[in-house]
Short mmCIF file of C-alpha atoms and ligand atoms in Angstrom, two decimals:
data_model
loop_
_atom_site.label_atom_id
_atom_site.label_comp_id
_atom_site.label_asym_id
_atom_site.label_seq_id
_atom_site.Cartn_x
_atom_site.Cartn_y
_atom_site.Cartn_z
CA MET C 201 105.78 51.24 6.64
CA PRO C 202 102.31 51.41 9.53
CA GLU C 203 100.81 54.32 8.90
CA HIS C 204 102.78 57.15 10.28
CA GLY C 205 99.34 58.18 13.19
CA LEU C 206 100.83 54.43 13.99
CA LEU C 207 104.22 55.25 14.60
CA ASN C 208 103.37 58.47 16.40
CA LEU C 209 101.07 56.34 19.02
CA GLN C 210 104.64 54.28 19.88
CA ILE C 211 106.05 56.98 20.68
CA ASP C 212 103.91 57.55 23.03
CA HIS C 213 102.77 53.86 23.81
CA LEU C 214 107.30 53.86 24.87
CA ASP C 215 106.81 56.74 26.80
CA GLU C 216 104.10 55.15 29.34
CA LEU C 217 106.13 51.85 29.12
CA GLN C 218 108.72 53.83 30.46
CA ARG C 219 106.76 55.29 33.83
CA ARG C 220 105.56 51.76 34.77
CA TYR C 221 108.11 50.34 34.35
CA GLU C 222 109.98 52.56 36.14
CA SER C 223 107.49 52.98 38.88
CA ALA C 224 107.34 49.08 39.18
CA LEU C 225 111.04 49.23 39.77
CA ASN C 226 110.54 51.75 41.86
CA GLU C 227 107.96 49.69 43.90
CA HIS C 228 110.09 46.91 44.41
CA GLY C 229 114.27 47.76 45.24
CA PHE C 230 115.18 47.61 41.75
CA ASP C 231 116.98 49.88 39.48
CA GLY C 232 116.32 48.29 35.86
CA VAL C 233 115.33 45.41 34.56
CA LEU C 234 117.14 43.25 31.83
CA ILE C 235 114.46 41.14 29.08
CA ALA C 236 115.50 38.61 27.36
CA SER C 237 113.20 37.83 23.83
CA GLY C 238 113.43 33.94 24.33
CA ALA C 239 115.21 31.35 22.52
CA ALA C 240 113.49 28.46 20.37
CA PRO C 241 114.32 25.64 23.06
CA TYR C 242 115.52 21.99 20.41
CA ARG C 243 113.12 19.58 20.70
CA TYR C 244 113.79 16.77 22.97
CA GLY C 245 116.15 14.14 21.37
CA ASP C 246 116.36 15.58 17.69
CA ASP C 247 117.58 18.76 16.59
CA GLN C 248 115.38 20.14 15.44
CA ARG C 249 114.07 22.92 17.68
CA TRP C 250 111.09 24.43 17.90
CA HIS C 251 108.86 27.38 16.34
CA PHE C 252 109.47 30.65 18.53
CA GLN C 253 107.48 33.55 19.18
CA GLY C 254 109.17 36.01 21.58
CA TYR C 255 108.24 36.78 25.65
CA GLY C 256 105.57 38.89 26.59
CA PRO C 257 107.40 41.44 28.17
CA PHE C 258 109.92 41.88 25.43
CA LEU C 259 106.48 41.43 22.56
CA HIS C 260 105.70 44.84 25.08
CA TRP C 261 108.13 46.53 24.40
CA THR C 262 109.29 46.27 21.09
CA GLY C 263 106.82 43.81 18.94
CA LEU C 264 109.29 41.90 17.35
CA THR C 265 108.27 39.10 17.60
CA GLY C 266 111.03 36.91 16.26
CA ARG C 267 114.57 37.92 17.16
CA GLU C 268 115.61 35.10 19.83
CA HIS C 269 119.30 35.52 21.36
CA SER C 270 118.30 39.19 22.07
CA TRP C 271 118.05 41.75 24.97
CA LEU C 272 116.56 44.70 26.16
CA LEU C 273 118.05 46.87 29.37
CA ILE C 274 115.58 49.41 31.08
CA ARG C 275 116.21 51.64 33.60
CA THR C 276 115.49 54.20 35.64
CA GLY C 277 116.47 57.39 34.45
CA GLU C 278 118.00 56.40 31.05
CA THR C 279 116.79 55.51 27.32
CA PRO C 280 116.25 51.42 26.71
CA ILE C 281 119.40 49.41 25.04
CA LEU C 282 118.68 46.52 22.63
CA TRP C 283 120.88 43.78 21.68
CA LEU C 284 119.68 42.49 18.11
CA HIS C 285 121.11 39.15 17.55
CA GLU C 286 122.02 39.47 14.35
CA PRO C 287 124.51 37.20 13.67
CA VAL C 288 126.80 36.42 10.65
CA ASP C 289 125.38 32.77 9.56
CA PHE C 290 124.98 31.44 7.19
CA TRP C 291 122.53 28.55 7.52
CA HIS C 292 120.21 31.03 8.18
CA ALA C 293 119.01 34.69 7.04
CA THR C 294 118.95 38.24 9.74
CA LEU C 295 115.89 39.64 9.85
CA PRO C 296 116.17 42.96 8.50
CA ARG C 297 115.90 45.74 11.27
CA PRO C 298 113.28 48.13 10.63
CA GLU C 299 113.97 51.13 9.78
CA GLU C 300 110.95 53.03 12.50
CA PRO C 301 110.65 55.78 14.39
CA TRP C 302 111.03 54.36 16.99
CA LEU C 303 114.00 52.49 17.41
CA GLU C 304 115.75 55.54 17.45
CA ARG C 305 114.42 55.90 20.57
CA MET C 306 116.41 53.95 22.11
CA ILE C 307 120.14 52.34 21.94
CA VAL C 308 120.83 50.20 20.15
CA HIS C 309 123.50 47.43 19.17
CA THR C 310 124.61 44.25 17.36
CA LEU C 311 125.30 41.43 19.08
CA ALA C 312 126.97 38.35 16.86
CA GLU C 313 127.02 36.21 19.76
CA ALA C 314 124.25 33.79 20.70
CA GLU C 315 125.17 35.45 24.70
CA PRO C 316 124.69 37.57 26.94
CA PRO C 317 125.41 41.37 26.28
CA SER C 318 128.68 43.11 28.05
CA LEU C 319 126.08 45.46 30.03
CA PRO C 320 126.87 48.77 31.57
CA ALA C 321 127.13 49.69 35.16
CA CYS C 322 123.14 48.64 36.43
CA GLY C 323 123.06 48.81 39.77
CA GLU C 324 120.28 46.68 41.37
CA LEU C 325 119.38 44.52 38.79
CA ALA C 326 116.34 42.39 37.80
CA VAL C 327 117.11 39.00 34.85
CA LEU C 328 113.41 38.26 33.06
CA GLY C 329 113.30 35.42 31.01
CA ASP C 330 113.61 31.79 30.23
CA PRO C 331 116.38 30.17 32.72
CA ALA C 332 117.66 28.47 29.96
CA GLN C 333 119.13 31.42 28.83
CA ILE C 334 119.72 34.22 31.85
CA GLY C 335 121.29 31.51 33.19
CA SER C 336 124.97 33.41 32.95
CA VAL C 337 123.66 36.40 33.57
CA PRO C 338 124.16 38.37 37.09
CA GLY C 339 121.35 39.71 39.09
CA ASN C 340 117.76 39.02 40.68
CA HIS C 341 116.53 35.77 38.44
CA ASN C 342 112.88 36.27 37.85
CA PRO C 343 111.48 38.22 40.79
CA GLU C 344 106.99 37.06 41.90
CA ALA C 345 106.41 40.25 43.08
CA LEU C 346 108.20 42.65 40.28
CA ILE C 347 106.95 40.38 37.35
CA GLN C 348 103.53 40.79 38.43
CA THR C 349 103.43 44.31 38.49
CA LEU C 350 104.76 43.79 35.85
CA ASN C 351 102.32 42.51 34.17
CA GLU C 352 100.22 44.98 35.23
CA THR C 353 101.47 46.68 33.13
CA ARG C 354 100.01 45.00 30.22
CA VAL C 355 96.03 44.85 31.08
CA ARG C 356 95.75 48.08 30.61
CA LYS C 357 96.29 48.82 26.72
CA THR C 358 98.02 52.16 25.08
CA ALA C 359 96.07 53.99 21.94
CA TYR C 360 99.02 52.48 20.28
CA GLU C 361 98.08 48.58 21.73
CA VAL C 362 94.31 48.88 21.49
CA GLU C 363 94.89 50.40 17.24
CA CYS C 364 97.28 46.86 16.65
CA LEU C 365 94.80 44.97 17.91
CA ALA C 366 91.70 46.74 15.64
CA GLU C 367 94.63 45.87 12.71
CA ALA C 368 95.13 42.34 13.72
CA ASN C 369 90.88 41.78 13.55
CA ARG C 370 91.16 43.23 9.63
CA ARG C 371 93.83 41.12 9.00
CA ALA C 372 92.17 37.77 10.33
CA LEU C 373 88.34 39.32 9.47
CA LYS C 374 89.81 38.61 5.21
CA GLY C 375 90.79 35.26 6.69
CA HIS C 376 87.45 33.78 8.13
CA GLU C 377 86.08 35.11 4.87
CA ALA C 378 88.11 33.34 3.27
CA ALA C 379 87.41 30.17 5.18
CA ARG C 380 83.91 30.17 5.12
CA LYS C 381 84.04 30.62 0.95
CA VAL C 382 86.00 27.62 0.77
CA PHE C 383 83.40 25.31 2.84
CA GLN C 384 80.73 26.02 1.29
CA GLU C 385 82.38 25.41 -2.24
CA GLY C 386 82.76 21.32 0.26
CA ALA C 387 86.71 22.24 1.41
CA SER C 388 89.10 19.82 3.40
CA GLU C 389 89.87 21.65 6.76
CA PHE C 390 93.77 20.68 4.96
CA GLU C 391 92.10 22.98 2.52
CA ILE C 392 90.28 25.93 4.82
CA SER C 393 93.50 26.06 7.17
CA LEU C 394 95.80 27.31 3.16
CA ALA C 395 92.90 29.78 2.20
CA TYR C 396 92.94 31.51 5.17
CA GLN C 397 96.37 31.17 5.33
CA GLN C 398 96.58 32.85 2.34
CA ALA C 399 94.12 34.90 3.01
CA THR C 400 95.95 36.20 5.45
CA GLY C 401 99.53 36.09 4.49
CA GLN C 402 100.63 34.75 7.84
CA ARG C 403 102.41 31.32 7.57
CA GLU C 404 100.28 29.01 10.74
CA ALA C 405 103.52 28.98 12.74
CA ASP C 406 103.50 33.19 13.61
CA ALA C 407 100.28 33.07 14.25
CA PRO C 408 99.25 33.15 17.88
CA TYR C 409 97.81 29.66 18.03
CA HIS C 410 97.43 27.08 16.62
CA SER C 411 94.02 27.92 14.53
CA ILE C 412 91.44 25.28 14.81
CA ILE C 413 89.11 24.57 12.63
CA GLY C 414 87.28 21.54 12.70
CA VAL C 415 84.71 21.19 10.09
CA ASN C 416 81.27 18.52 10.87
CA ALA C 417 81.54 16.43 14.25
CA HIS C 418 85.30 18.07 14.94
CA ALA C 419 83.37 21.48 15.69
CA GLY C 420 82.77 19.74 18.85
CA THR C 421 85.99 18.96 20.52
CA LEU C 422 87.38 22.86 22.03
CA HIS C 423 90.29 22.58 20.33
CA TYR C 424 90.58 20.86 17.74
CA GLN C 425 94.09 20.63 16.21
CA TYR C 426 94.16 18.63 12.71
CA TYR C 427 92.78 18.66 9.52
CA ASP C 428 91.60 16.33 7.40
CA THR C 429 92.81 16.39 4.45
CA ALA C 430 89.75 14.53 2.93
CA ARG C 431 87.31 16.01 1.85
CA PRO C 432 83.85 15.86 3.82
CA ASP C 433 81.12 13.58 1.98
CA ALA C 434 79.19 16.07 3.15
CA SER C 435 79.48 20.07 4.31
CA ARG C 436 77.43 20.04 7.58
CA SER C 437 79.05 22.57 9.32
CA LEU C 438 82.65 24.76 9.92
CA LEU C 439 84.03 26.07 13.55
CA ILE C 440 87.37 28.51 12.48
CA ASP C 441 89.44 30.15 15.85
CA ALA C 442 91.65 31.47 13.74
CA GLY C 443 93.94 35.04 14.75
CA VAL C 444 96.52 37.00 13.09
CA ARG C 445 99.92 38.31 14.79
CA TYR C 446 100.21 41.79 13.53
CA ARG C 447 103.33 44.22 15.29
CA GLY C 448 103.48 41.75 18.52
CA TYR C 449 99.41 42.20 18.60
CA CYS C 450 97.20 38.83 18.78
CA SER C 451 93.72 39.03 17.46
CA ASP C 452 91.28 35.51 17.95
CA ILE C 453 88.43 35.18 16.27
CA THR C 454 85.71 32.22 16.25
CA ARG C 455 83.08 32.15 13.10
CA THR C 456 80.52 29.33 13.39
CA THR C 457 78.82 28.22 9.50
CA ALA C 458 75.41 25.61 8.70
CA GLY C 459 76.47 24.33 5.75
CA GLU C 460 73.45 24.06 2.90
CA GLY C 461 69.63 22.46 4.86
CA GLU C 462 71.00 22.54 8.74
CA ARG C 463 68.18 25.14 9.44
CA ARG C 464 67.81 23.76 13.11
CA PHE C 465 72.51 24.58 12.99
CA ALA C 466 71.77 28.47 11.35
CA ALA C 467 69.04 28.99 13.38
CA LEU C 468 71.21 28.08 16.69
CA ILE C 469 73.63 29.82 15.19
CA HIS C 470 71.62 32.66 15.12
CA GLY C 471 70.80 32.56 18.50
CA LEU C 472 74.67 32.13 19.46
CA ASP C 473 75.50 35.09 17.86
CA GLN C 474 72.55 37.35 19.48
CA LEU C 475 73.35 36.18 23.19
CA GLN C 476 77.59 37.11 22.16
CA GLN C 477 76.17 40.62 20.56
CA ARG C 478 73.81 41.17 23.90
CA LEU C 479 76.89 40.23 25.78
CA CYS C 480 79.71 42.29 23.96
CA THR C 481 77.55 45.18 25.39
CA MET C 482 78.07 44.24 28.77
CA VAL C 483 82.28 45.17 28.15
CA THR C 484 82.13 48.12 30.05
CA PRO C 485 84.02 49.59 32.94
CA GLY C 486 82.90 48.80 35.81
CA THR C 487 81.79 45.40 35.37
CA ASP C 488 82.92 42.33 36.88
CA TYR C 489 83.56 40.32 33.98
CA ALA C 490 82.35 36.85 35.93
CA ASP C 491 78.77 38.64 35.73
CA ILE C 492 79.20 38.38 31.69
CA HIS C 493 79.85 34.45 31.65
CA GLN C 494 77.14 34.53 34.50
CA LYS C 495 74.90 36.13 31.89
CA ALA C 496 76.21 33.29 29.38
CA HIS C 497 75.02 30.78 31.20
CA GLN C 498 72.01 31.50 31.46
CA GLY C 499 71.56 32.47 27.60
CA VAL C 500 73.04 29.21 26.60
CA ALA C 501 70.16 28.31 28.74
CA ALA C 502 67.24 30.11 27.53
CA LEU C 503 68.09 29.04 24.47
CA LEU C 504 68.27 25.56 25.68
CA SER C 505 63.99 25.72 26.05
CA ALA C 506 63.73 27.97 22.54
CA SER C 507 65.05 25.50 20.27
CA GLY C 508 64.28 22.58 22.45
CA LEU C 509 67.61 20.69 23.13
CA VAL C 510 66.18 21.11 27.46
CA THR C 511 61.99 21.12 27.65
CA GLY C 512 60.65 20.81 30.87
CA LEU C 513 63.34 22.54 33.11
CA ASP C 514 63.42 26.26 34.32
CA ASP C 515 66.70 27.85 32.74
CA GLN C 516 68.06 28.91 36.08
CA VAL C 517 67.63 25.82 37.30
CA MET C 518 69.46 24.34 33.84
CA VAL C 519 72.59 26.99 35.32
CA ASP C 520 71.91 25.38 38.91
CA GLU C 521 72.29 21.91 38.06
CA GLY C 522 74.84 21.94 35.77
CA ILE C 523 73.20 21.56 32.52
CA THR C 524 74.47 24.58 30.95
CA ARG C 525 77.90 23.89 31.64
CA ALA C 526 77.83 21.08 29.84
CA PHE C 527 76.66 22.27 26.82
CA PHE C 528 79.03 24.43 27.77
CA PRO C 529 82.01 24.06 29.81
CA HIS C 530 84.53 26.72 28.51
CA GLY C 531 84.10 30.56 29.97
CA VAL C 532 83.43 33.27 28.70
CA GLY C 533 86.35 34.74 27.36
CA HIS C 534 90.35 36.34 28.45
CA PHE C 535 92.47 38.73 28.29
CA LEU C 536 93.81 39.66 24.77
CA GLY C 537 97.29 41.66 23.20
CA VAL C 538 100.70 39.69 22.78
CA GLN C 539 99.81 36.56 24.48
CA VAL C 540 96.60 35.41 23.41
CA HIS C 541 95.14 34.60 26.77
CA ASP C 542 97.75 37.84 28.13
CA VAL C 543 98.64 37.76 31.86
CA SER C 544 96.94 39.17 35.04
CA GLY C 545 93.16 38.29 34.08
CA LYS C 546 92.89 35.92 37.09
CA PRO C 547 95.04 37.08 40.24
CA LYS C 548 92.44 35.53 42.77
CA PRO C 549 91.35 31.64 42.16
CA ALA C 550 88.49 30.83 40.43
CA SER C 551 84.95 30.29 41.63
CA LYS C 552 83.81 26.55 41.93
CA ASP C 553 81.07 26.76 39.20
CA SER C 554 83.77 28.75 36.69
CA PRO C 555 86.31 26.42 37.11
CA ASN C 556 87.74 27.50 33.37
CA LEU C 557 87.01 31.31 32.99
CA ARG C 558 90.51 32.69 32.27
CA MET C 559 89.63 36.54 33.23
CA SER C 560 87.90 37.40 36.89
CA ARG C 561 88.61 40.84 36.79
CA GLN C 562 86.50 44.11 37.05
CA LEU C 563 86.78 45.66 33.58
CA GLU C 564 88.67 49.25 33.42
CA GLU C 565 89.00 51.36 30.49
CA GLY C 566 91.73 50.45 28.13
CA MET C 567 91.34 46.48 28.82
CA VAL C 568 91.58 44.49 25.92
CA VAL C 569 89.56 41.08 26.85
CA THR C 570 87.47 38.05 23.90
CA ILE C 571 83.47 37.70 24.36
CA GLU C 572 83.75 33.92 22.71
CA PRO C 573 79.86 31.77 24.20
CA GLY C 574 79.90 28.54 23.40
CA LEU C 575 76.94 25.91 22.77
CA TYR C 576 78.40 22.02 21.47
CA ILE C 577 77.20 18.13 21.26
CA ILE C 578 79.73 16.60 23.80
CA PRO C 579 79.72 13.04 24.32
CA SER C 580 81.29 12.90 27.74
CA LEU C 581 79.84 15.46 28.61
CA LEU C 582 76.52 15.23 28.52
CA ASP C 583 76.21 11.03 28.81
CA PRO C 584 76.27 11.89 32.78
CA VAL C 585 73.55 14.07 32.04
CA LEU C 586 71.42 11.79 30.37
CA GLU C 587 71.83 9.33 32.62
CA GLY C 588 71.01 10.94 36.15
CA PRO C 589 67.54 12.57 37.02
CA LEU C 590 67.62 15.18 34.35
CA GLY C 591 68.16 13.44 32.04
CA LYS C 592 64.77 12.79 30.95
CA HIS C 593 64.36 17.24 29.61
CA ILE C 594 66.87 16.19 27.24
CA ASP C 595 65.58 15.69 23.65
CA THR C 596 68.09 13.04 22.54
CA SER C 597 66.75 12.57 18.93
CA LEU C 598 68.34 16.17 18.75
CA VAL C 599 71.02 15.57 20.20
CA ALA C 600 71.75 12.51 17.66
CA GLU C 601 70.67 14.93 14.74
CA LEU C 602 73.23 18.26 15.48
CA ARG C 603 76.35 16.02 16.93
CA GLY C 604 77.44 15.44 13.43
CA CYS C 605 77.57 19.00 13.14
CA GLY C 606 79.59 19.61 16.59
CA GLY C 607 78.70 22.64 18.52
CA ILE C 608 79.24 26.49 18.14
CA ARG C 609 81.51 29.67 18.62
CA ILE C 610 81.56 32.99 18.17
CA GLU C 611 83.68 35.39 19.00
CA ASP C 612 85.25 39.09 18.91
CA ASN C 613 87.55 41.33 20.94
CA VAL C 614 86.51 44.03 22.24
CA ALA C 615 88.02 47.16 24.31
CA VAL C 616 86.59 48.51 26.56
CA THR C 617 86.12 52.45 26.66
CA VAL C 618 84.88 55.33 28.91
CA ASP C 619 82.16 55.39 25.56
CA GLY C 620 81.41 51.99 25.53
CA PRO C 621 82.34 48.91 23.98
CA ARG C 622 84.54 48.92 20.89
CA ASN C 623 84.08 45.98 19.03
CA LEU C 624 87.05 45.10 17.26
CA THR C 625 86.24 42.82 14.76
CA ARG C 626 83.08 43.96 13.87
CA GLY C 627 83.97 47.82 13.46
N1 LIG G 792 91.68 30.45 20.15
C1 LIG G 792 91.26 30.15 22.23
C2 LIG G 792 90.54 30.83 23.14
O1 LIG G 792 89.51 31.42 22.37
O2 LIG G 792 91.00 30.99 23.96
MN1 MN G 793 89.68 33.57 23.14
MN1 MN G 794 89.60 31.56 19.76
#
């Protein structure tokens, strides 16, 4: 059982959600909303299902990630009703109900069948969830305007949510420490994954996203998705991007480690780490997140100069001409919550020069974002630059040397507070 303080904060969290939901329902002319937890679909042409993780709004209220075919009804001025699917089933286990105070704040029913519950009178009802699950339920299905307003209720985290995210970070950091240690002993990507799972006590399928574990050149593929079972001939670099779910909440942390003797790569990691820390100091109320992204590009330009990867070009020219984008092609981060890329980050379309930025809002107290600059050697992005008019400014022998180390990303999870940034990853 988590500590008393967290359980008390969870009660406050539910009270706050009730207020936010009532205001949203009122604004859109609904009396209630029924939320389906979801259910894992079958793989096409197969009798096996995908692994289940749960629908965002259901997790926002309950944190219960493994509960398929369950439902939550929120109505104005009424106690929430939670139906938990608890079948008698000799094929599968049924998760025990948590005995925690928050469940006393809801009316809880057992649902024996994988079918929607019989509802009390609800008035004007919205029904949210996977269309495959909610099809037979009367009501207004997934109304877009209401969903947008409800997504907005996830943007400014309650104190409970921030503490859950902090704990998800603490747990993931144990995994990162273990991963780094076995990498330094020559482990394969597969062995590094096992060490991470062992240290976090979390199997991969339950993680917020598939871990990215790239040794050597694989570190240059942004979302590298395989695990080599063979140990590398030389352990030159490790990029591990891996998180933990805690009570539904995700961490999303990346660390890069240089192998023994990789002086130049280690210096680049050090430079990027310093840049990342400077960017974290910008996570304050009122800052435009796109400005952090821009500062990241300027910092990458400075690092390209300082390392000798690019010579004879002004930092701003490198940014304006897209050279930094060839080395750092993704956004500087995103919202974090019950989904690793949490909702509502981009109410307006991305600007032309940051097409991959997932977040384009001004920061406000309570938001939690990732800050994750990177610097990679990606041939498909660098080759066109090398063949173009500015190619002569790039040191190709240094690029060739670093190619075998793949790339660097450093990612922390940072909460916006009135007192400044609270880095949940570095404590
Ligand atoms: N782990 C995916 C990301 O950093 O966005
Ligand atoms: Mn991230
Ligand atoms: Mn990540």
